[in-house]
Amino acid sequence: MRRAIVALLVAAAVGSLAWAQVSITVAAGNVGQELALTKAAAQRYMDSHPGVTVNVLDTPDFVQDRLGVYLQVFEAKSSDVDVFQIDVIWPGDLAEHFIDLNQYVPKDVVDQHFPAIVKNNTVDGKLIGLPWFTDAGLLYYRTDLLQKYGFSGPPTTWDELQSMAKTIQDGERAAGNPDFWGFVWQGNAYEGLTCDALEWIKSSNGGTIISPDKVITINNQNAIDAVDRAAGWVGTISPPGVTSFGEEDARNMWQAGNAAFMRNWPYAYSLGNATDSAIQGKFDVSPLPAGPGGQPAATLGGWQLAVSKYSKHPDVAADVAMFLASPAEQKIRAIQGSFNPTVMSLYKDPQVLEAAPFFGSLYDVFINAVARPSTATAPNYNEVSTAFFNAVHDVLTGKENATDAMALLELDLQDITGFATGQP
Ligand code: GLC
């Protein structure tokens, strides 16, 4: 009898526990170490919050594919996902699906982050996303090969990159590596190409596709020349397959030791220096090269944590987001995954700087990174970017010449945005 009562009491306790348990699902990225790091962070949250289960959902690598998944969840007004990892280009396009985090996140916590990112994430006064990590395009280069071929430092112009890449490629192939290429980057028809092409164009005084004051500037000679120059790399210093490369394709070739240069985001740094990497200790990073008369340009990337307005537990979801984006968690991601913090003070943290010295030496690159025209074109940025990367991709694959492609793109962008055209 007593045993039965105890069993009943235990069952009741377990039952009420199960009832009290809140489940939060975080839709997260899986590029490089992202997913593993997010899962580890979710576990730390659960360890200190036994009443909450945090599930981490893996989403597609390519930005437009991930957006497609998110849009389906929003379309269904589904509460299945509570926290979304959102791209720096999305606050304007997706604002209507998220809560205002200002309700839950104290101002002094918001103020720990770079003000420019907070501003980017603020739509009509609402804080749509809590900054999680920031990104900027970098040039990765092989220090050992530069030395071997007598180069004193990384290239500062695209022309220099082209000739250095060719010299090293010819030399390495002659030395017995037929798989070696000069330069790998992101050439697939997706958001990554928008980022790379913006860098070629902006660093050649060709503007930013659409200016912050809403003028379509893409149809100019400097932009045309920049895209033509990149088309010339395909099949010469870059593999023909580069026109289907995303970040991870470039990184895999680079990390196997089969490329002299790579354009990529900071996350590739810690993976390149891991013990299982063929290039551990044999590379460094620098600002990207510039075009004739131009200055280097790095596209601003990065990801935020947003809470769905369809969530059943927005308060707990906001707490999870705040935990994941906290200084302590950003520090772990910075050290283990070379993900750039958005918390300013971490750029002075000795342990962070030891793990990723370029956070200090290339600080200006991160601070001056060039934004894509997402604020000016919201809520149509994704359409604008899709028109842009398709036009550039057509030039890279030889379907169209750059002069015609940029002229047609200008017309498309007028249709999408209704903005005027002009020069950068
Ligand atoms: C990185 C950037 C993101 C960008 C994407 C393109 O994830 O952080 O902003 O849109 O790359 O592939």
CSV table of C-alpha atoms and ligand atoms in Angstrom, one decimal:
chain,number,residue,atom,x,y,z
A,1,MET,CA,0.0,0.0,0.0
A,2,ARG,CA,2.7,2.5,1.0
A,3,ARG,CA,4.7,1.5,-2.0
A,4,ALA,CA,1.7,2.2,-4.2
A,5,ILE,CA,1.2,5.7,-2.7
A,6,VAL,CA,4.9,6.5,-3.2
A,7,ALA,CA,4.7,5.4,-6.8
A,8,LEU,CA,1.6,7.6,-7.3
A,9,LEU,CA,3.4,10.6,-5.8
A,10,VAL,CA,6.4,10.1,-7.9
A,11,ALA,CA,4.3,9.7,-11.0
A,12,ALA,CA,2.4,12.9,-10.1
A,13,ALA,CA,5.7,14.8,-9.6
A,14,VAL,CA,7.2,13.5,-12.9
A,15,GLY,CA,3.9,14.4,-14.6
A,16,SER,CA,3.9,18.0,-13.3
A,17,LEU,CA,7.6,18.3,-14.2
A,18,ALA,CA,6.8,17.2,-17.7
A,19,TRP,CA,4.0,19.7,-17.8
A,20,ALA,CA,6.3,22.5,-16.6
A,21,GLN,CA,9.0,21.7,-19.1
A,22,VAL,CA,9.2,24.3,-21.8
A,23,SER,CA,10.7,23.4,-25.2
A,24,ILE,CA,12.5,26.0,-27.3
A,25,THR,CA,13.6,25.3,-30.8
A,26,VAL,CA,16.4,27.3,-32.3
A,27,ALA,CA,16.8,27.2,-36.1
A,28,ALA,CA,20.6,27.5,-36.6
A,29,GLY,CA,23.3,27.4,-39.3
A,30,ASN,CA,25.6,24.6,-40.0
A,31,VAL,CA,28.6,26.1,-41.9
A,32,GLY,CA,31.9,24.9,-40.5
A,33,GLN,CA,31.6,24.5,-36.7
A,34,GLU,CA,28.4,26.5,-36.3
A,35,LEU,CA,26.0,23.7,-35.4
A,36,ALA,CA,28.4,21.9,-33.0
A,37,LEU,CA,29.0,25.2,-31.2
A,38,THR,CA,25.3,26.1,-31.0
A,39,LYS,CA,24.4,22.6,-29.7
A,40,ALA,CA,27.1,22.9,-27.0
A,41,ALA,CA,25.8,26.4,-26.0
A,42,ALA,CA,22.2,25.0,-25.9
A,43,GLN,CA,23.4,22.3,-23.5
A,44,ARG,CA,25.0,24.9,-21.2
A,45,TYR,CA,21.7,26.7,-21.1
A,46,MET,CA,19.8,23.5,-20.2
A,47,ASP,CA,22.4,22.7,-17.5
A,48,SER,CA,21.5,26.0,-15.8
A,49,HIS,CA,17.8,25.9,-16.7
A,50,PRO,CA,16.5,22.4,-15.9
A,51,GLY,CA,12.9,23.4,-16.8
A,52,VAL,CA,13.8,24.2,-20.4
A,53,THR,CA,14.7,21.9,-23.3
A,54,VAL,CA,16.5,23.7,-26.1
A,55,ASN,CA,16.5,21.9,-29.5
A,56,VAL,CA,18.8,23.0,-32.2
A,57,LEU,CA,17.5,22.6,-35.7
A,58,ASP,CA,20.0,22.3,-38.6
A,59,THR,CA,19.1,24.5,-41.6
A,60,PRO,CA,20.5,24.7,-45.2
A,61,ASP,CA,23.9,26.4,-45.7
A,62,PHE,CA,22.9,28.5,-48.7
A,63,VAL,CA,21.2,31.7,-47.6
A,64,GLN,CA,18.3,31.5,-50.1
A,65,ASP,CA,17.6,27.9,-49.2
A,66,ARG,CA,17.5,28.7,-45.5
A,67,LEU,CA,15.2,31.6,-46.2
A,68,GLY,CA,12.9,29.3,-48.1
A,69,VAL,CA,12.7,27.0,-45.0
A,70,TYR,CA,12.0,30.0,-42.7
A,71,LEU,CA,9.3,31.4,-45.1
A,72,GLN,CA,7.4,28.1,-44.9
A,73,VAL,CA,7.4,28.2,-41.1
A,74,PHE,CA,6.1,31.8,-41.2
A,75,GLU,CA,3.6,31.0,-43.9
A,76,ALA,CA,2.1,28.4,-41.6
A,77,LYS,CA,2.4,30.8,-38.6
A,78,SER,CA,4.0,27.7,-36.9
A,79,SER,CA,5.1,27.8,-33.3
A,80,ASP,CA,7.5,24.9,-34.1
A,81,VAL,CA,10.5,27.3,-34.2
A,82,ASP,CA,11.0,29.8,-31.5
A,83,VAL,CA,14.4,31.4,-32.2
A,84,PHE,CA,15.7,32.0,-35.7
A,85,GLN,CA,19.3,32.6,-36.7
A,86,ILE,CA,18.8,35.5,-39.2
A,87,ASP,CA,21.2,37.0,-41.7
A,88,VAL,CA,22.3,40.7,-41.3
A,89,ILE,CA,20.4,41.4,-44.6
A,90,TRP,CA,17.0,40.0,-43.3
A,91,PRO,CA,15.7,42.3,-40.5
A,92,GLY,CA,14.0,44.6,-43.1
A,93,ASP,CA,12.6,41.7,-45.2
A,94,LEU,CA,11.4,39.6,-42.3
A,95,ALA,CA,10.5,42.1,-39.5
A,96,GLU,CA,6.8,41.3,-39.5
A,97,HIS,CA,7.4,37.8,-38.2
A,98,PHE,CA,9.5,38.7,-35.1
A,99,ILE,CA,8.8,40.2,-31.7
A,100,ASP,CA,10.4,43.4,-30.5
A,101,LEU,CA,13.3,42.2,-28.3
A,102,ASN,CA,13.4,45.6,-26.5
A,103,GLN,CA,10.6,44.1,-24.3
A,104,TYR,CA,12.9,41.5,-22.9
A,105,VAL,CA,16.5,42.6,-23.4
A,106,PRO,CA,17.8,45.4,-21.1
A,107,LYS,CA,19.3,48.4,-22.8
A,108,ASP,CA,22.7,47.9,-21.2
A,109,VAL,CA,22.8,44.4,-22.7
A,110,VAL,CA,21.9,45.8,-26.2
A,111,ASP,CA,24.5,48.5,-25.7
A,112,GLN,CA,27.3,45.9,-25.4
A,113,HIS,CA,27.1,45.3,-29.2
A,114,PHE,CA,28.4,47.3,-32.1
A,115,PRO,CA,25.9,50.2,-32.6
A,116,ALA,CA,25.9,49.8,-36.4
A,117,ILE,CA,24.6,46.3,-36.1
A,118,VAL,CA,22.0,47.2,-33.5
A,119,LYS,CA,20.9,49.9,-35.9
A,120,ASN,CA,20.8,47.5,-38.8
A,121,ASN,CA,18.6,45.1,-36.7
A,122,THR,CA,16.2,47.9,-35.7
A,123,VAL,CA,13.1,48.2,-37.9
A,124,ASP,CA,10.6,51.0,-37.1
A,125,GLY,CA,12.0,51.2,-33.6
A,126,LYS,CA,11.7,47.4,-33.0
A,127,LEU,CA,14.8,45.4,-32.2
A,128,ILE,CA,14.3,42.4,-34.6
A,129,GLY,CA,17.5,40.5,-33.8
A,130,LEU,CA,20.1,40.3,-31.1
A,131,PRO,CA,23.5,40.5,-32.7
A,132,TRP,CA,25.2,37.1,-32.5
A,133,PHE,CA,28.3,37.2,-34.7
A,134,THR,CA,29.6,39.5,-37.4
A,135,ASP,CA,31.4,38.7,-40.6
A,136,ALA,CA,33.5,40.4,-43.2
A,137,GLY,CA,35.1,39.0,-46.4
A,138,LEU,CA,38.9,38.3,-46.0
A,139,LEU,CA,41.7,37.2,-48.3
A,140,TYR,CA,43.3,33.9,-47.0
A,141,TYR,CA,46.8,33.4,-48.4
A,142,ARG,CA,49.4,30.7,-48.1
A,143,THR,CA,52.5,32.2,-46.3
A,144,ASP,CA,54.7,29.2,-47.2
A,145,LEU,CA,53.9,29.4,-50.9
A,146,LEU,CA,54.3,33.2,-51.1
A,147,GLN,CA,57.7,32.7,-49.6
A,148,LYS,CA,58.6,29.8,-51.9
A,149,TYR,CA,57.8,31.9,-55.0
A,150,GLY,CA,59.6,35.0,-53.8
A,151,PHE,CA,56.6,37.2,-52.9
A,152,SER,CA,57.1,39.6,-50.0
A,153,GLY,CA,53.4,39.8,-48.9
A,154,PRO,CA,49.8,39.3,-50.0
A,155,PRO,CA,48.5,41.0,-53.1
A,156,THR,CA,46.9,44.5,-52.7
A,157,THR,CA,45.3,44.7,-56.1
A,158,TRP,CA,43.2,42.2,-58.0
A,159,ASP,CA,45.7,42.3,-60.9
A,160,GLU,CA,48.5,41.4,-58.5
A,161,LEU,CA,46.4,38.6,-57.1
A,162,GLN,CA,45.8,37.3,-60.6
A,163,SER,CA,49.5,37.2,-61.5
A,164,MET,CA,50.6,35.8,-58.2
A,165,ALA,CA,47.9,33.1,-58.3
A,166,LYS,CA,49.0,32.1,-61.8
A,167,THR,CA,52.7,31.9,-60.9
A,168,ILE,CA,52.0,29.7,-57.8
A,169,GLN,CA,49.5,27.6,-59.7
A,170,ASP,CA,51.9,26.9,-62.6
A,171,GLY,CA,54.7,26.1,-60.1
A,172,GLU,CA,52.7,23.8,-57.9
A,173,ARG,CA,51.3,21.9,-60.9
A,174,ALA,CA,54.8,21.5,-62.4
A,175,ALA,CA,55.9,20.3,-59.0
A,176,GLY,CA,53.4,17.4,-59.2
A,177,ASN,CA,50.0,18.7,-57.9
A,178,PRO,CA,47.6,18.7,-60.9
A,179,ASP,CA,44.7,19.6,-58.5
A,180,PHE,CA,46.2,22.9,-57.5
A,181,TRP,CA,44.4,26.2,-58.2
A,182,GLY,CA,45.3,29.9,-57.7
A,183,PHE,CA,42.2,31.4,-56.2
A,184,VAL,CA,38.9,29.9,-54.8
A,185,TRP,CA,35.8,31.9,-53.8
A,186,GLN,CA,32.0,31.8,-53.8
A,187,GLY,CA,30.7,31.7,-57.4
A,188,ASN,CA,27.4,29.8,-57.1
A,189,ALA,CA,24.2,31.7,-57.9
A,190,TYR,CA,23.3,32.6,-54.3
A,191,GLU,CA,23.8,35.2,-51.7
A,192,GLY,CA,27.5,34.3,-51.3
A,193,LEU,CA,28.1,35.6,-54.9
A,194,THR,CA,26.3,38.8,-54.1
A,195,CYS,CA,28.9,39.3,-51.3
A,196,ASP,CA,31.9,38.4,-53.4
A,197,ALA,CA,30.8,40.5,-56.4
A,198,LEU,CA,30.0,43.5,-54.2
A,199,GLU,CA,33.6,43.4,-53.0
A,200,TRP,CA,35.0,43.3,-56.6
A,201,ILE,CA,32.8,46.2,-57.6
A,202,LYS,CA,33.0,48.4,-54.5
A,203,SER,CA,36.8,48.0,-54.4
A,204,SER,CA,36.9,49.2,-58.1
A,205,ASN,CA,34.9,52.4,-57.4
A,206,GLY,CA,31.8,50.8,-58.9
A,207,GLY,CA,29.4,51.5,-56.0
A,208,THR,CA,27.1,49.2,-54.0
A,209,ILE,CA,24.5,48.1,-56.5
A,210,ILE,CA,21.9,50.4,-55.0
A,211,SER,CA,23.1,53.3,-52.9
A,212,PRO,CA,21.9,53.9,-49.3
A,213,ASP,CA,19.9,56.8,-50.6
A,214,LYS,CA,18.0,54.6,-53.0
A,215,VAL,CA,19.7,55.1,-56.4
A,216,ILE,CA,20.4,52.1,-58.7
A,217,THR,CA,24.0,52.6,-59.5
A,218,ILE,CA,25.0,49.1,-60.8
A,219,ASN,CA,25.2,50.0,-64.5
A,220,ASN,CA,28.5,51.8,-64.6
A,221,GLN,CA,31.8,51.0,-66.3
A,222,ASN,CA,33.8,50.3,-63.2
A,223,ALA,CA,31.3,47.7,-62.1
A,224,ILE,CA,31.2,46.2,-65.6
A,225,ASP,CA,35.0,45.9,-65.7
A,226,ALA,CA,35.1,44.4,-62.2
A,227,VAL,CA,32.6,41.6,-63.2
A,228,ASP,CA,34.5,41.0,-66.4
A,229,ARG,CA,37.7,40.7,-64.5
A,230,ALA,CA,36.2,38.0,-62.3
A,231,ALA,CA,34.8,36.1,-65.3
A,232,GLY,CA,38.4,35.9,-66.6
A,233,TRP,CA,39.4,34.0,-63.5
A,234,VAL,CA,37.0,31.1,-64.1
A,235,GLY,CA,39.0,28.2,-65.6
A,236,THR,CA,42.3,30.1,-65.5
A,237,ILE,CA,43.2,30.8,-61.9
A,238,SER,CA,40.0,29.4,-60.4
A,239,PRO,CA,38.5,26.0,-61.1
A,240,PRO,CA,35.7,25.9,-63.7
A,241,GLY,CA,33.5,24.5,-60.9
A,242,VAL,CA,33.9,27.7,-58.9
A,243,THR,CA,30.6,28.9,-60.4
A,244,SER,CA,28.9,26.3,-58.2
A,245,PHE,CA,31.0,26.9,-55.1
A,246,GLY,CA,29.7,28.0,-51.7
A,247,GLU,CA,31.8,28.9,-48.7
A,248,GLU,CA,32.4,25.2,-47.7
A,249,ASP,CA,33.4,24.2,-51.3
A,250,ALA,CA,36.0,26.9,-51.3
A,251,ARG,CA,37.2,26.0,-47.8
A,252,ASN,CA,37.5,22.3,-48.6
A,253,MET,CA,39.7,22.9,-51.5
A,254,TRP,CA,41.8,25.5,-49.6
A,255,GLN,CA,42.1,23.4,-46.5
A,256,ALA,CA,43.2,20.3,-48.4
A,257,GLY,CA,46.2,22.5,-49.5
A,258,ASN,CA,45.0,22.9,-53.1
A,259,ALA,CA,44.7,26.7,-53.4
A,260,ALA,CA,47.1,29.6,-53.0
A,261,PHE,CA,44.3,32.1,-52.1
A,262,MET,CA,40.8,32.0,-50.9
A,263,ARG,CA,38.1,34.6,-50.3
A,264,ASN,CA,36.1,33.6,-47.2
A,265,TRP,CA,34.7,34.6,-43.9
A,266,PRO,CA,36.5,34.5,-40.6
A,267,TYR,CA,35.1,31.0,-39.6
A,268,ALA,CA,37.6,29.4,-42.0
A,269,TYR,CA,40.5,30.6,-39.8
A,270,SER,CA,40.2,28.2,-36.8
A,271,LEU,CA,39.3,25.2,-39.1
A,272,GLY,CA,42.4,25.9,-41.2
A,273,ASN,CA,44.6,25.9,-38.2
A,274,ALA,CA,43.1,22.7,-36.7
A,275,THR,CA,45.4,19.7,-36.2
A,276,ASP,CA,43.7,17.8,-39.0
A,277,SER,CA,44.2,20.6,-41.6
A,278,ALA,CA,46.8,20.2,-44.3
A,279,ILE,CA,47.6,23.9,-44.1
A,280,GLN,CA,47.8,24.3,-40.3
A,281,GLY,CA,50.2,27.2,-39.5
A,282,LYS,CA,50.8,27.8,-43.3
A,283,PHE,CA,48.5,30.7,-43.9
A,284,ASP,CA,47.4,34.1,-42.9
A,285,VAL,CA,44.6,36.6,-43.6
A,286,SER,CA,44.6,40.1,-45.0
A,287,PRO,CA,42.2,42.6,-46.4
A,288,LEU,CA,40.9,41.7,-49.9
A,289,PRO,CA,42.7,43.4,-52.9
A,290,ALA,CA,41.4,46.5,-54.6
A,291,GLY,CA,40.7,47.4,-58.2
A,292,PRO,CA,42.4,50.3,-60.2
A,293,GLY,CA,42.4,53.4,-58.0
A,294,GLY,CA,40.1,51.7,-55.5
A,295,GLN,CA,40.3,50.8,-51.8
A,296,PRO,CA,39.8,47.2,-50.5
A,297,ALA,CA,36.2,46.4,-49.6
A,298,ALA,CA,34.9,43.7,-47.4
A,299,THR,CA,31.2,42.8,-47.5
A,300,LEU,CA,29.5,43.0,-44.1
A,301,GLY,CA,27.9,39.7,-43.1
A,302,GLY,CA,26.8,38.2,-39.8
A,303,TRP,CA,23.9,36.6,-38.0
A,304,GLN,CA,21.4,37.7,-35.4
A,305,LEU,CA,19.0,35.8,-33.1
A,306,ALA,CA,15.3,36.7,-33.6
A,307,VAL,CA,12.3,35.5,-31.7
A,308,SER,CA,9.2,34.4,-33.7
A,309,LYS,CA,6.0,36.1,-33.0
A,310,TYR,CA,4.3,32.7,-33.4
A,311,SER,CA,6.3,31.3,-30.5
A,312,LYS,CA,4.3,30.0,-27.5
A,313,HIS,CA,7.0,31.1,-25.1
A,314,PRO,CA,8.5,34.3,-26.4
A,315,ASP,CA,9.8,35.2,-22.9
A,316,VAL,CA,11.8,32.0,-22.6
A,317,ALA,CA,12.8,32.2,-26.2
A,318,ALA,CA,14.2,35.7,-25.7
A,319,ASP,CA,16.1,34.5,-22.6
A,320,VAL,CA,17.7,31.7,-24.7
A,321,ALA,CA,18.6,34.2,-27.4
A,322,MET,CA,20.1,36.5,-24.8
A,323,PHE,CA,22.1,33.6,-23.3
A,324,LEU,CA,23.5,32.5,-26.7
A,325,ALA,CA,24.5,36.1,-27.7
A,326,SER,CA,25.9,36.9,-24.2
A,327,PRO,CA,29.6,38.0,-23.9
A,328,ALA,CA,30.5,34.6,-22.3
A,329,GLU,CA,29.0,32.6,-25.1
A,330,GLN,CA,30.4,34.9,-27.9
A,331,LYS,CA,33.8,34.5,-26.3
A,332,ILE,CA,33.6,30.7,-26.6
A,333,ARG,CA,32.5,30.9,-30.2
A,334,ALA,CA,35.3,33.4,-30.9
A,335,ILE,CA,38.0,31.2,-29.4
A,336,GLN,CA,36.8,27.8,-30.7
A,337,GLY,CA,35.4,28.8,-34.0
A,338,SER,CA,36.9,32.2,-34.9
A,339,PHE,CA,33.4,33.7,-35.2
A,340,ASN,CA,33.7,37.5,-34.8
A,341,PRO,CA,31.9,38.7,-31.7
A,342,THR,CA,29.4,41.6,-31.9
A,343,VAL,CA,30.2,42.4,-28.3
A,344,MET,CA,32.8,45.2,-28.6
A,345,SER,CA,34.7,44.5,-25.4
A,346,LEU,CA,35.7,41.0,-26.6
A,347,TYR,CA,38.0,42.7,-29.2
A,348,LYS,CA,40.3,43.6,-26.2
A,349,ASP,CA,40.1,40.2,-24.6
A,350,PRO,CA,43.6,38.6,-24.5
A,351,GLN,CA,42.3,35.0,-24.9
A,352,VAL,CA,40.2,35.9,-27.9
A,353,LEU,CA,43.1,37.8,-29.5
A,354,GLU,CA,45.4,34.9,-28.9
A,355,ALA,CA,43.0,32.5,-30.7
A,356,ALA,CA,42.2,34.9,-33.5
A,357,PRO,CA,45.0,37.6,-33.8
A,358,PHE,CA,43.4,39.0,-36.9
A,359,PHE,CA,40.4,40.2,-34.8
A,360,GLY,CA,42.9,42.8,-33.6
A,361,SER,CA,45.1,43.4,-36.6
A,362,LEU,CA,42.2,43.6,-39.1
A,363,TYR,CA,39.8,45.4,-36.7
A,364,ASP,CA,39.4,48.2,-39.3
A,365,VAL,CA,38.2,45.8,-41.9
A,366,PHE,CA,35.4,44.6,-39.6
A,367,ILE,CA,34.5,48.2,-38.6
A,368,ASN,CA,34.4,49.5,-42.2
A,369,ALA,CA,32.8,46.5,-43.9
A,370,VAL,CA,30.4,47.4,-46.7
A,371,ALA,CA,26.7,46.7,-46.2
A,372,ARG,CA,24.6,45.2,-48.9
A,373,PRO,CA,21.7,47.4,-49.9
A,374,SER,CA,19.2,45.5,-47.6
A,375,THR,CA,18.0,48.5,-45.6
A,376,ALA,CA,17.4,50.7,-48.7
A,377,THR,CA,15.5,47.9,-50.5
A,378,ALA,CA,13.5,46.2,-47.7
A,379,PRO,CA,11.3,44.3,-47.9
A,380,ASN,CA,12.5,43.4,-51.4
A,381,TYR,CA,16.2,42.9,-50.7
A,382,ASN,CA,16.1,39.2,-51.5
A,383,GLU,CA,14.6,39.9,-54.9
A,384,VAL,CA,17.2,42.6,-55.5
A,385,SER,CA,20.1,40.3,-54.5
A,386,THR,CA,18.7,37.4,-56.6
A,387,ALA,CA,18.5,39.6,-59.7
A,388,PHE,CA,22.1,40.7,-59.0
A,389,PHE,CA,23.7,37.3,-58.4
A,390,ASN,CA,21.9,35.8,-61.4
A,391,ALA,CA,23.2,38.6,-63.6
A,392,VAL,CA,26.7,38.2,-62.3
A,393,HIS,CA,26.5,34.4,-62.6
A,394,ASP,CA,25.5,34.7,-66.2
A,395,VAL,CA,28.6,36.6,-66.9
A,396,LEU,CA,30.8,34.2,-65.0
A,397,THR,CA,29.4,31.2,-66.9
A,398,GLY,CA,29.7,33.1,-70.3
A,399,LYS,CA,26.0,33.3,-71.0
A,400,GLU,CA,26.0,37.0,-71.2
A,401,ASN,CA,28.6,39.8,-71.4
A,402,ALA,CA,29.0,42.1,-68.5
A,403,THR,CA,27.9,45.3,-70.4
A,404,ASP,CA,24.5,43.7,-71.4
A,405,ALA,CA,24.1,41.9,-68.1
A,406,MET,CA,24.4,45.1,-66.0
A,407,ALA,CA,22.1,47.0,-68.4
A,408,LEU,CA,19.5,44.3,-68.1
A,409,LEU,CA,20.0,44.1,-64.4
A,410,GLU,CA,19.4,47.9,-64.1
A,411,LEU,CA,16.0,47.5,-65.7
A,412,ASP,CA,15.1,44.6,-63.4
A,413,LEU,CA,16.1,46.6,-60.4
A,414,GLN,CA,13.9,49.4,-61.5
A,415,ASP,CA,11.0,47.0,-61.8
A,416,ILE,CA,11.6,45.6,-58.4
A,417,THR,CA,12.3,48.8,-56.4
A,418,GLY,CA,10.9,51.7,-58.5
A,419,PHE,CA,14.1,53.6,-57.7
A,420,ALA,CA,15.8,56.0,-60.0
A,421,THR,CA,19.1,55.2,-61.8
A,422,GLY,CA,22.4,57.0,-61.5
A,423,GLN,CA,26.1,56.7,-61.1
A,424,PRO,CA,27.9,55.7,-57.9
B,1,GLC,C1,27.9,34.5,-44.4
B,1,GLC,C2,27.5,35.9,-43.9
B,1,GLC,C3,26.1,36.2,-44.4
B,1,GLC,C4,26.0,36.1,-45.9
B,1,GLC,C5,26.4,34.7,-46.3
B,1,GLC,C6,26.5,34.5,-47.8
B,1,GLC,O1,27.1,33.6,-43.7
B,1,GLC,O2,27.6,36.0,-42.5
B,1,GLC,O3,25.8,37.6,-44.0
B,1,GLC,O4,24.8,36.4,-46.4
B,1,GLC,O5,27.7,34.3,-45.8
B,1,GLC,O6,26.7,33.2,-48.1
